[in-house]
């Protein structure tokens, strides 16, 4: 998978809520059942450019260990076609450093709170880049631990993040919801200043 030479849609970011999409949402879209319908509806909205998609390369790296190469290719294609900003490990480390966050310790603290390492990484990315939504179906390690996660983030001086499944996101976006009265505005200056 190639990194786009230029980020698509940077100028439109303020008009669209930003989202980081967990692998499980795209995976579920290729299954059967009720969650598939939710995933399909949400991904159609992503494809229609209703959201400003931020994706770390680590998501694609996680796919390397998967056996279902057909599914891997579909997921890679989705991210490749719909991502507005790619985040390399370097960009993530530099942003954490710039705002005084110790990445390794924060990830360890989230893990100690029952959040899997790969999910902890997504939480930290959403927090340090002030991404509007972390979209996932993962109840065990993410949406079911919103309070714990946001408690850890606040403890280190970061804003709370919104973790939602596609259906919750649809309700929040259509209602203009700003859960818990927090200001979740995307800091566009972070994305404008990222090196290409």
XYZ file of N, CA and C in Angstrom:
588
model
N 0.842 -1.169 0.000
C 0.000 0.000 0.000
C 0.892 1.239 0.000
N 0.602 2.178 -0.870
C 1.427 3.375 -0.978
C 0.825 4.516 -0.170
N 1.695 5.336 0.403
C 1.225 6.541 1.081
C 0.894 7.572 0.017
N -0.280 8.199 0.106
C -0.627 9.217 -0.884
C 0.398 10.349 -0.863
N 0.710 10.861 -2.032
C 1.667 11.956 -2.127
C 1.182 13.207 -1.419
N -0.096 13.465 -1.518
C -0.678 14.614 -0.833
C -1.948 14.138 -0.161
N -2.254 14.747 0.988
C -3.475 14.379 1.694
C -4.668 14.974 0.965
N -5.678 14.128 0.762
C -6.880 14.575 0.077
C -7.754 15.361 1.050
N -8.375 16.411 0.569
C -9.425 17.068 1.323
C -9.006 17.846 2.562
N -7.758 18.218 2.705
C -7.355 18.963 3.906
C -8.170 20.225 4.087
N -8.431 20.919 2.999
C -9.176 22.172 3.094
C -10.610 21.981 3.530
N -11.144 20.775 3.366
C -12.532 20.513 3.724
C -12.675 19.956 5.128
N -11.598 19.770 5.837
C -11.647 19.084 7.128
C -12.581 19.757 8.117
N -12.628 21.091 8.130
C -13.448 21.775 9.113
C -14.931 21.537 8.874
N -15.308 21.142 7.671
C -16.709 20.909 7.342
C -17.155 19.496 7.660
N -16.223 18.605 7.927
C -16.551 17.202 8.178
C -15.977 16.770 9.516
N -16.738 15.996 10.286
C -16.154 15.461 11.515
C -15.036 14.481 11.174
N -13.989 14.477 11.980
C -12.883 13.564 11.734
C -13.162 12.238 12.435
N -12.646 11.165 11.847
C -12.867 9.835 12.415
C -11.665 8.946 12.161
N -11.379 8.110 13.150
C -10.399 7.046 13.031
C -11.230 5.761 13.096
N -11.151 4.940 12.064
C -11.998 3.741 11.962
C -11.190 2.505 12.313
N -11.642 1.784 13.338
C -10.999 0.542 13.750
C -11.204 -0.518 12.667
N -10.261 -1.437 12.576
C -10.326 -2.526 11.587
C -11.627 -3.320 11.678
N -12.164 -3.467 12.888
C -13.346 -4.310 13.042
C -14.558 -3.781 12.279
N -14.658 -2.477 12.110
C -15.809 -1.912 11.398
C -15.775 -2.329 9.925
N -14.616 -2.265 9.327
C -14.492 -2.639 7.922
C -14.627 -4.156 7.774
N -14.092 -4.888 8.721
C -14.206 -6.352 8.695
C -15.665 -6.784 8.786
N -16.409 -6.195 9.704
C -17.826 -6.546 9.899
C -18.633 -6.282 8.637
N -18.240 -5.293 7.862
C -18.961 -4.986 6.615
C -18.889 -6.141 5.621
N -17.974 -7.067 5.828
C -17.834 -8.213 4.928
C -18.433 -9.479 5.523
N -19.181 -9.352 6.626
C -19.852 -10.480 7.256
C -21.351 -10.364 7.048
N -22.107 -11.221 7.735
C -23.573 -11.165 7.690
C -24.088 -10.729 9.044
N -25.335 -10.255 9.074
C -25.955 -9.919 10.347
C -26.236 -8.446 10.508
N -26.790 -8.128 11.675
C -27.239 -6.771 11.953
C -26.086 -5.766 11.970
N -24.968 -6.125 12.563
C -23.842 -5.200 12.588
C -23.311 -4.925 11.188
N -23.432 -5.874 10.290
C -23.009 -5.669 8.900
C -23.779 -4.508 8.290
N -25.079 -4.479 8.549
C -25.898 -3.394 8.006
C -25.446 -2.036 8.544
N -25.163 -1.988 9.853
C -24.665 -0.741 10.449
C -23.332 -0.340 9.815
N -22.444 -1.320 9.686
C -21.130 -1.045 9.102
C -21.266 -0.572 7.664
N -22.101 -1.251 6.879
C -22.297 -0.867 5.477
C -22.810 0.570 5.357
N -23.791 0.929 6.176
C -24.351 2.290 6.125
C -23.282 3.327 6.463
N -22.516 3.038 7.508
C -21.475 3.976 7.913
C -20.397 4.093 6.839
N -19.939 2.968 6.312
C -18.879 3.006 5.305
C -19.348 3.692 4.022
N -20.635 3.596 3.709
C -21.172 4.328 2.558
C -21.065 5.833 2.800
N -21.300 6.245 4.027
C -21.168 7.663 4.369
C -19.707 8.108 4.291
N -18.798 7.224 4.698
C -17.368 7.534 4.600
C -16.986 7.699 3.132
N -17.433 6.769 2.311
C -17.144 6.823 0.874
C -17.721 8.084 0.238
N -18.852 8.557 0.771
C -19.473 9.783 0.272
C -18.789 11.043 0.838
N -17.701 10.849 1.564
C -16.873 11.938 2.108
C -17.589 12.773 3.177
N -18.453 12.137 3.981
C -19.094 12.837 5.090
C -18.146 12.993 6.275
N -17.070 12.218 6.301
C -16.117 12.250 7.408
C -14.710 12.467 6.870
N -13.914 13.099 7.695
C -12.509 13.323 7.398
C -11.752 12.182 8.061
N -11.255 11.240 7.272
C -10.695 10.006 7.806
C -9.199 10.135 8.058
N -8.819 9.814 9.288
C -7.430 9.808 9.715
C -7.081 8.356 10.008
N -5.995 7.869 9.435
C -5.612 6.471 9.634
C -4.122 6.349 9.911
N -3.777 5.660 10.969
C -2.359 5.382 11.210
C -1.931 4.168 10.396
N -0.706 4.185 9.919
C -0.192 3.040 9.159
C -0.186 1.760 9.982
N -0.198 1.903 11.305
C -0.175 0.712 12.159
C -1.378 -0.197 11.884
N -2.505 0.374 11.467
C -3.679 -0.457 11.150
C -3.375 -1.389 9.981
N -2.710 -0.865 8.977
C -2.350 -1.683 7.816
C -1.300 -2.715 8.205
N -0.379 -2.320 9.074
C 0.643 -3.256 9.532
C 0.027 -4.434 10.285
N -1.034 -4.183 11.035
C -1.706 -5.254 11.773
C -2.278 -6.312 10.828
N -2.651 -5.888 9.633
C -3.235 -6.813 8.650
C -2.233 -7.845 8.144
N -0.948 -7.548 8.261
C 0.068 -8.455 7.725
C -0.002 -9.852 8.337
N -0.476 -9.958 9.547
C -0.551 -11.256 10.208
C -1.847 -12.013 9.956
N -2.763 -11.424 9.195
C -4.056 -12.062 8.941
C -3.927 -13.102 7.840
N -4.653 -14.203 7.960
C -4.606 -15.285 6.967
C -5.514 -15.048 5.761
N -6.624 -14.355 5.951
C -7.586 -14.146 4.875
C -7.111 -13.004 3.971
N -6.315 -13.339 2.967
C -5.701 -12.329 2.097
C -6.733 -11.547 1.282
N -7.858 -12.167 0.960
C -8.922 -11.474 0.245
C -9.499 -10.347 1.113
N -9.775 -10.659 2.378
C -10.286 -9.651 3.306
C -9.247 -8.557 3.531
N -7.997 -8.953 3.682
C -6.920 -7.978 3.870
C -6.894 -6.999 2.709
N -7.001 -7.505 1.490
C -6.966 -6.635 0.312
C -8.150 -5.664 0.302
N -9.326 -6.142 0.687
C -10.509 -5.261 0.734
C -10.328 -4.151 1.763
N -9.783 -4.510 2.922
C -9.565 -3.511 3.970
C -8.505 -2.501 3.532
N -7.415 -2.987 2.965
C -6.375 -2.075 2.466
C -6.943 -1.134 1.415
N -7.745 -1.674 0.515
C -8.353 -0.835 -0.527
C -9.245 0.240 0.081
N -10.016 -0.148 1.089
C -10.900 0.831 1.723
C -10.091 1.982 2.317
N -9.073 1.651 3.108
C -8.259 2.711 3.711
C -7.561 3.542 2.636
N -7.037 2.898 1.623
C -6.321 3.595 0.568
C -7.216 4.602 -0.154
N -8.448 4.200 -0.415
C -9.371 5.051 -1.173
C -10.047 6.131 -0.332
N -10.096 5.963 0.992
C -10.910 6.863 1.808
C -10.162 7.654 2.866
N -8.872 7.439 3.007
C -8.116 8.136 4.043
C -7.692 9.518 3.571
N -7.972 10.515 4.403
C -7.580 11.893 4.103
C -6.181 12.199 4.626
N -5.834 11.660 5.793
C -4.514 11.879 6.386
C -3.992 10.549 6.903
N -2.782 10.205 6.465
C -2.073 9.024 6.969
C -1.127 9.462 8.063
N -1.093 8.693 9.139
C -0.192 8.996 10.240
C 0.868 7.904 10.364
N 2.108 8.290 10.159
C 3.222 7.354 10.338
C 3.572 7.293 11.824
N 4.344 6.298 12.193
C 4.832 6.214 13.569
C 5.583 7.492 13.933
N 6.358 7.995 13.002
C 7.127 9.217 13.240
C 6.208 10.391 13.565
N 5.142 10.572 12.757
C 4.195 11.670 13.002
C 3.548 11.534 14.379
N 3.211 10.321 14.743
C 2.562 10.077 16.036
C 3.523 10.418 17.172
N 4.756 9.942 17.063
C 5.759 10.227 18.111
C 6.060 11.725 18.203
N 6.167 12.384 17.073
C 6.449 13.821 17.069
C 5.299 14.616 17.680
N 4.071 14.240 17.384
C 2.925 14.946 17.956
C 2.870 14.735 19.471
N 3.114 13.509 19.917
C 3.127 13.222 21.353
C 4.204 14.052 22.044
N 5.368 14.078 21.443
C 6.498 14.851 21.997
C 6.147 16.340 22.055
N 5.535 16.844 20.983
C 5.192 18.265 20.904
C 4.212 18.693 21.998
N 3.341 17.792 22.409
C 2.367 18.156 23.441
C 2.720 17.572 24.811
N 3.918 16.987 24.907
C 4.418 16.515 26.191
C 3.795 15.227 26.704
N 3.442 14.326 25.796
C 2.847 13.056 26.191
C 3.875 11.948 26.045
N 4.034 11.145 27.081
C 4.913 9.983 27.059
C 4.102 8.810 26.504
N 4.280 8.544 25.218
C 3.482 7.514 24.532
C 3.543 6.155 25.213
N 4.736 5.685 25.466
C 4.892 4.342 26.011
C 4.205 4.196 27.362
N 4.397 5.172 28.248
C 3.771 5.099 29.564
C 2.256 5.204 29.481
N 1.760 6.049 28.585
C 0.310 6.187 28.436
C -0.295 4.882 27.919
N 0.349 4.266 26.946
C -0.140 2.991 26.415
C -0.111 1.921 27.501
N 0.967 1.886 28.294
C 1.055 0.915 29.397
C -0.041 1.147 30.430
N -0.339 2.404 30.721
C -1.384 2.706 31.696
C -2.758 2.277 31.175
N -3.007 2.488 29.899
C -4.272 2.036 29.317
C -4.357 0.510 29.346
N -3.257 -0.160 29.021
C -3.218 -1.627 29.076
C -3.503 -2.119 30.491
N -2.921 -1.463 31.484
C -3.145 -1.842 32.881
C -4.613 -1.664 33.275
N -5.325 -0.822 32.531
C -6.753 -0.589 32.777
C -7.642 -1.562 31.999
N -7.016 -2.524 31.285
C -7.785 -3.529 30.572
C -8.006 -3.265 29.098
N -7.268 -2.312 28.542
C -7.396 -2.006 27.118
C -6.242 -2.707 26.395
N -6.572 -3.508 25.356
C -5.524 -4.201 24.592
C -4.535 -3.197 24.017
N -3.296 -3.648 23.802
C -2.260 -2.749 23.309
C -2.654 -2.072 21.997
N -3.119 -2.849 21.011
C -3.457 -2.228 19.724
C -4.603 -1.235 19.861
N -5.526 -1.495 20.787
C -6.625 -0.558 21.028
C -6.124 0.672 21.784
N -5.176 0.468 22.688
C -4.579 1.589 23.412
C -3.900 2.552 22.441
N -3.244 2.000 21.445
C -2.580 2.836 20.446
C -3.607 3.705 19.711
N -4.743 3.117 19.336
C -5.785 3.889 18.648
C -6.336 4.993 19.550
N -6.532 4.679 20.824
C -7.021 5.673 21.784
C -6.045 6.843 21.873
N -4.764 6.536 22.007
C -3.756 7.584 22.136
C -3.714 8.447 20.873
N -3.782 7.815 19.710
C -3.770 8.575 18.456
C -4.978 9.499 18.389
N -6.159 8.978 18.705
C -7.372 9.808 18.686
C -7.234 10.988 19.641
N -6.633 10.743 20.802
C -6.492 11.810 21.797
C -5.460 12.857 21.405
N -4.277 12.425 20.974
C -3.219 13.423 20.717
C -3.465 14.222 19.441
N -4.227 13.672 18.510
C -4.554 14.418 17.294
C -5.952 15.032 17.352
N -6.626 14.893 18.498
C -7.953 15.475 18.711
C -8.938 15.065 17.618
N -8.935 13.784 17.307
C -9.846 13.242 16.301
C -11.246 13.179 16.917
N -12.236 13.600 16.174
C -13.588 13.699 16.704
C -14.154 12.370 17.191
N -13.940 11.296 16.432
C -14.533 10.004 16.784
C -13.572 8.853 16.532
N -13.547 7.903 17.456
C -12.902 6.606 17.254
C -14.059 5.638 17.048
N -14.187 5.100 15.832
C -15.321 4.251 15.470
C -14.921 2.793 15.583
N -15.702 2.036 16.355
C -15.381 0.636 16.601
C -16.629 -0.135 17.022
N -16.593 -1.443 16.822
C -17.603 -2.326 17.398
C -17.058 -2.986 18.666
N -15.828 -2.713 19.021
C -15.155 -3.374 20.137
C -15.700 -2.873 21.474
N -16.608 -3.644 22.051
C -17.190 -3.269 23.343
C -16.271 -3.631 24.508
N -15.604 -4.776 24.397
C -14.805 -5.282 25.510
C -13.646 -4.359 25.880
N -12.895 -3.910 24.888
C -11.693 -3.134 25.174
C -11.820 -1.646 24.891
N -12.875 -1.231 24.179
C -12.977 0.188 23.838
C -14.285 0.815 24.330
N -15.389 0.588 23.629
C -16.616 1.299 23.994
C -17.111 0.942 25.390
N -16.857 -0.267 25.852
C -17.252 -0.648 27.203
C -16.359 -0.069 28.284
N -15.274 0.541 27.888
C -14.316 1.120 28.836
C -14.146 2.624 28.627
N -15.148 3.272 28.050
C -15.037 4.707 27.769
C -14.651 5.514 29.001
N -15.319 5.246 30.110
C -15.049 5.998 31.333
C -13.630 5.803 31.828
N -13.165 4.564 31.830
C -11.803 4.249 32.269
C -10.794 4.919 31.331
N -11.019 4.764 30.031
C -10.110 5.339 29.025
C -10.017 6.856 29.197
N -11.172 7.508 29.269
C -11.162 8.965 29.373
C -10.606 9.434 30.715
N -10.759 8.619 31.751
C -10.136 8.942 33.035
C -8.623 8.948 32.936
N -8.073 7.950 32.248
C -6.615 7.877 32.059
C -6.144 9.063 31.216
N -6.878 9.375 30.153
C -6.490 10.498 29.290
C -6.501 11.823 30.056
N -7.551 12.039 30.834
C -7.645 13.288 31.602
C -6.519 13.380 32.632
N -6.161 12.252 33.209
C -5.096 12.206 34.220
C -3.767 12.722 33.660
N -3.534 12.488 32.361
C -2.284 12.963 31.748
C -2.470 14.280 30.983
N -3.628 14.919 31.178
C -3.865 16.231 30.594
C -4.414 16.246 29.180
N -4.925 15.105 28.709
C -5.514 15.053 27.364
C -7.030 15.142 27.454
N -7.639 15.618 26.367
C -9.096 15.675 26.292
C -9.675 14.272 26.219
N -10.882 14.140 26.719
C -11.621 12.895 26.556
C -11.882 12.688 25.069
N -12.027 11.431 24.675
C -12.345 11.137 23.278
C -13.725 10.498 23.202
N -14.314 10.568 22.028
C -15.605 9.910 21.806
C -15.356 8.608 21.081
N -15.786 7.533 21.716
C -15.699 6.200 21.136
C -17.129 5.782 20.833
N -17.388 5.418 19.579
C -18.755 5.099 19.185
C -18.763 3.978 18.157
N -19.863 3.229 18.139
C -20.048 2.299 17.031
C -20.722 3.089 15.911
N -20.809 2.538 14.702
C -21.378 3.309 13.590
C -22.790 3.846 13.847
N -23.624 3.077 14.524
C -24.989 3.527 14.793
C -24.985 4.707 15.772
N -24.172 4.627 16.824
C -24.062 5.733 17.774
C -23.530 6.982 17.085
N -22.583 6.800 16.204
C -22.022 7.934 15.481
C -23.083 8.597 14.615
N -23.882 7.802 13.938
C -24.940 8.362 13.093
C -25.884 9.226 13.914
N -26.245 8.739 15.093
C -27.131 9.532 15.971
C -26.433 10.807 16.426
N -25.172 10.691 16.829
C -24.439 11.849 17.336
C -24.267 12.915 16.268
N -23.875 12.499 15.061
C -23.637 13.458 13.988
C -24.945 14.095 13.528
N -26.010 13.299 13.403
C -27.280 13.860 12.944
C -27.901 14.781 13.987
N -27.613 14.534 15.284
C -28.145 15.382 16.352
C -27.199 16.517 16.732
N -26.021 16.545 16.118
C -25.032 17.549 16.487
C -24.558 17.352 17.918
N -24.568 16.114 18.391
C -24.238 15.778 19.775
C -22.789 16.074 20.101
N -22.574 16.696 21.240
C -21.239 16.905 21.802
C -21.277 16.290 23.195
N -21.245 14.991 23.265
C -21.385 14.232 24.501
C -20.618 14.834 25.660
N -21.248 14.809 26.815
C -20.645 15.254 28.071
C -20.231 16.720 28.046
N -20.704 17.490 27.084
C -20.391 18.909 27.043
C -18.947 19.218 26.718
N -18.160 18.216 26.333
C -16.748 18.439 26.023
C -16.620 19.099 24.651
N -15.549 19.854 24.465
C -15.256 20.442 23.167
C -14.367 19.471 22.402
N -14.919 18.873 21.359
C -14.183 17.863 20.601
C -13.770 18.370 19.225
N -13.689 19.667 19.066
C -13.382 20.213 17.745
C -12.027 19.712 17.261
N -11.978 19.393 15.992
C -10.723 18.953 15.382
C -9.773 20.135 15.303
N -8.578 19.940 15.753
C -7.563 20.981 15.668
C -6.922 20.907 14.294
N -7.425 21.680 13.376
C -6.948 21.629 11.995
C -5.485 22.014 11.884
N -5.017 22.849 12.781
C -3.622 23.270 12.698
C -2.693 22.066 12.841
N -3.102 21.049 13.580
C -2.278 19.854 13.705
C -2.070 19.191 12.348
N -3.158 19.102 11.578
C -3.067 18.443 10.284
C -2.395 19.313 9.241
N -2.610 20.595 9.281
C -1.985 21.497 8.309
C -0.461 21.518 8.477
N 0.007 21.323 9.705
C 1.440 21.415 9.957
C 2.158 20.080 9.858
N 1.437 19.012 9.564
C 2.092 17.722 9.412
C 2.926 17.699 8.142
N 4.142 17.199 8.228
C 4.966 17.128 7.011
C 4.401 16.112 6.031
N 4.501 16.420 4.743
C 4.016 15.487 3.702
C 5.036 14.406 3.467
